[in-house]
Amino acid sequence: MSPSVAGPSPHLPVVETFHSLQGEGVHAGRSAFFIRLAGCQVGCRWCDTKQSWPEAVHPALAVIELTRQARDAAAAGAAFVVITGGEPLHHNLTDLCGALRAGMGGATGGPLPLHLETSGVDPLSGRFDWITLSPKRHRQPTQELLKACDELKVVVHDPEDLAFAEAMAAAAKGLRAAGNQPALLLQPGWDSPGGQALATAHVLQHPQWRLSLQSHKWLGLR
């Protein structure tokens, strides 16, 4: 567990918020409002958002303000809210999820679905409609997140990442009922031709997996 995980908080450190298209995973291509929280102790060498790692340099915003922004994004067409990071579960997300569900209406009048993107190293807090688990070899996820995730997305740079992906898929399968398995995705590391070749070849030979690409980067989106 990260030492920064505490009780529910009405304020959270925020790197940025923005309305864009989800670029990765099962929901790629859909309109979404992103809340990127600050703070990460996982330390992936290939991380493309290292500016999110230090928590203290980013402002603490009230969950009421984040809810207002999400409500505006819903009015502008966002289909769901993505809470990402950094590592969002370094923080207790109970208050944030509660505020978003209570104070944010979508096009249908109800609250927008809440999605979480996490490495799974900390306990789950808050209530989500979709959980993307992106586990890391050097800091592996909790069984709680392996059991709860809706999609398991592993970044691939080298053959060891493929072996790790299969181990994570087997671990998730062992924790869940047969009809409750996560979607399995391999995502080549950005600017990693070797990772792209490995992931593509593996998906071609293993139909339970699908390929995830960072389409927002190809499109020049945030």
XYZ file of C-alpha atoms in Angstrom:
222
model
C 0.000 0.000 0.000
C 1.188 3.518 -0.756
C 1.829 5.588 2.376
C -0.141 8.449 0.807
C -3.440 6.544 0.913
C -5.590 8.098 3.620
C -9.264 8.572 4.353
C -11.774 10.218 2.017
C -10.881 13.805 1.135
C -12.928 16.732 -0.238
C -9.792 17.895 -2.104
C -7.424 16.008 -4.412
C -4.196 17.004 -6.233
C -4.972 17.434 -9.928
C -2.533 17.603 -12.849
C -5.165 18.438 -15.442
C -8.744 17.933 -16.545
C -9.825 17.823 -20.172
C -12.528 16.628 -22.544
C -11.228 14.456 -25.365
C -11.553 11.003 -26.922
C -10.519 7.930 -24.998
C -7.463 6.803 -26.914
C -6.841 3.310 -25.531
C -8.507 0.077 -24.598
C -12.030 -1.223 -25.045
C -13.599 2.251 -25.012
C -11.168 3.831 -27.487
C -12.736 6.450 -29.727
C -15.479 7.504 -27.297
C -15.984 10.992 -25.903
C -14.748 11.243 -22.311
C -13.901 13.726 -19.575
C -10.535 13.024 -17.947
C -9.473 13.826 -14.396
C -5.725 13.241 -14.073
C -4.692 13.045 -10.417
C -1.163 13.803 -9.245
C 1.177 11.462 -7.433
C 2.750 8.182 -8.528
C 5.230 5.942 -6.749
C 5.102 3.101 -9.290
C 7.857 4.658 -11.414
C 7.557 3.090 -14.867
C 10.604 4.060 -16.924
C 8.519 4.418 -20.114
C 5.817 6.587 -18.503
C 4.597 9.390 -20.779
C 3.106 11.462 -17.944
C 6.067 11.765 -15.584
C 4.956 15.306 -14.800
C 2.191 13.673 -12.765
C 4.591 11.868 -10.399
C 5.277 14.662 -7.858
C 2.091 15.342 -5.928
C 3.094 18.525 -4.107
C 3.626 20.666 -7.219
C 0.027 20.299 -8.402
C -2.975 22.204 -7.004
C -5.517 20.558 -4.730
C -8.981 20.976 -6.210
C -12.273 20.465 -4.427
C -14.325 17.487 -5.545
C -17.206 19.966 -5.921
C -15.185 21.841 -8.560
C -14.277 18.612 -10.342
C -17.950 17.666 -10.355
C -18.849 21.043 -11.886
C -16.281 20.516 -14.638
C -17.555 17.007 -15.293
C -21.117 18.304 -15.493
C -20.030 20.885 -18.096
C -18.241 18.160 -20.072
C -21.361 15.981 -19.959
C -23.373 18.866 -21.395
C -20.741 19.162 -24.145
C -21.043 15.471 -25.058
C -18.780 13.441 -22.765
C -20.080 9.880 -22.454
C -18.182 8.967 -19.284
C -15.594 10.218 -16.792
C -12.089 8.727 -16.603
C -10.131 9.051 -13.361
C -6.474 8.493 -14.170
C -3.034 9.638 -13.095
C -0.370 9.320 -11.928
C -1.680 6.485 -9.869
C -5.188 7.521 -8.793
C -5.546 4.863 -6.104
C -2.708 6.431 -4.141
C -5.670 8.581 -3.021
C -8.962 7.601 -1.420
C -11.517 8.196 -4.177
C -14.672 7.666 -2.133
C -15.609 11.343 -1.877
C -14.807 12.054 -5.517
C -16.917 9.171 -6.818
C -19.763 10.048 -4.476
C -19.765 13.680 -5.554
C -19.630 12.786 -9.247
C -22.522 10.352 -8.952
C -24.640 12.791 -6.948
C -23.958 15.974 -8.869
C -23.383 15.114 -12.510
C -26.029 14.424 -15.103
C -25.406 13.061 -18.589
C -27.440 13.369 -21.758
C -29.949 10.862 -20.373
C -30.293 12.783 -17.114
C -28.450 10.259 -14.934
C -24.835 10.382 -13.770
C -22.138 9.567 -16.302
C -20.390 6.200 -15.887
C -17.154 6.417 -13.925
C -14.045 4.721 -15.307
C -10.776 4.111 -13.454
C -7.307 3.592 -14.927
C -4.907 2.065 -12.404
C -1.814 -0.094 -11.950
C -3.635 -1.783 -9.070
C -0.930 -1.482 -6.416
C -3.240 0.087 -3.805
C -6.623 -0.885 -2.323
C -9.678 -0.040 -4.382
C -11.665 2.972 -3.165
C -14.726 4.586 -4.735
C -17.321 2.878 -6.898
C -16.685 2.507 -10.624
C -18.585 1.273 -13.652
C -15.425 0.247 -15.509
C -11.931 -0.515 -14.233
C -8.912 -0.678 -16.517
C -6.049 -2.482 -14.808
C -2.611 -1.922 -16.342
C -0.323 -4.059 -14.156
C 3.436 -3.571 -14.020
C 6.103 -6.261 -13.717
C 8.153 -4.340 -11.153
C 5.150 -3.614 -8.869
C 2.454 -6.183 -9.309
C -1.243 -5.558 -8.611
C -3.338 -6.712 -5.699
C -5.636 -9.691 -6.059
C -8.519 -7.312 -5.310
C -7.885 -5.384 -8.526
C -7.259 -8.512 -10.578
C -10.657 -9.736 -9.451
C -12.448 -6.416 -9.975
C -11.066 -5.177 -13.308
C -13.123 -5.080 -16.496
C -10.122 -4.927 -18.792
C -6.558 -6.100 -18.270
C -4.203 -4.017 -20.405
C -0.486 -4.843 -20.430
C 2.127 -2.598 -22.037
C 4.599 -4.567 -24.162
C 8.240 -3.712 -24.807
C 9.981 -7.107 -24.654
C 9.202 -10.848 -24.497
C 9.146 -10.797 -20.699
C 6.112 -8.513 -20.899
C 4.215 -11.159 -22.871
C 4.999 -13.785 -20.248
C 3.869 -11.348 -17.561
C 0.638 -10.621 -19.456
C -0.194 -14.313 -19.631
C 0.569 -14.718 -15.918
C -1.727 -11.796 -15.044
C -4.497 -13.203 -17.249
C -4.171 -16.608 -15.570
C -4.234 -14.993 -12.116
C -7.371 -13.020 -12.966
C -9.026 -16.129 -14.390
C -8.311 -18.063 -11.220
C -10.013 -15.426 -9.088
C -13.226 -15.133 -11.091
C -16.212 -17.077 -12.317
C -16.070 -18.383 -15.880
C -18.533 -15.801 -17.187
C -16.863 -12.867 -15.480
C -13.498 -12.580 -17.210
C -11.877 -9.245 -18.135
C -11.133 -8.170 -21.673
C -7.467 -8.909 -22.421
C -5.429 -6.278 -24.250
C -1.795 -5.922 -25.252
C -0.591 -2.381 -25.886
C 2.782 -1.763 -27.544
C 4.919 0.785 -25.746
C 4.885 4.102 -27.549
C 7.752 4.367 -30.055
C 8.657 0.726 -29.436
C 8.868 -1.148 -32.769
C 9.901 -4.293 -30.918
C 6.917 -4.062 -28.613
C 4.620 -3.501 -31.583
C 5.938 -6.581 -33.389
C 5.707 -8.742 -30.277
C 2.191 -7.623 -29.342
C 0.887 -7.990 -32.893
C 2.332 -11.472 -33.317
C 0.959 -12.590 -29.954
C -2.554 -11.364 -30.711
C -2.473 -13.055 -34.110
C -1.684 -16.371 -32.413
C -3.809 -15.969 -29.264
C -7.376 -14.904 -30.117
C -8.352 -14.253 -26.498
C -6.156 -11.128 -26.670
C -6.763 -7.960 -28.637
C -4.425 -5.144 -29.643
C -4.747 -1.728 -28.009
C -3.085 1.298 -29.631
C -2.630 4.803 -28.257
C -4.796 6.306 -30.973
C -4.931 9.732 -29.334
C -1.214 10.117 -29.933
C -1.569 9.248 -33.610
C -4.362 11.843 -33.833
C -2.474 14.493 -31.881
C -5.085 14.600 -29.110
C -4.556 14.911 -25.386
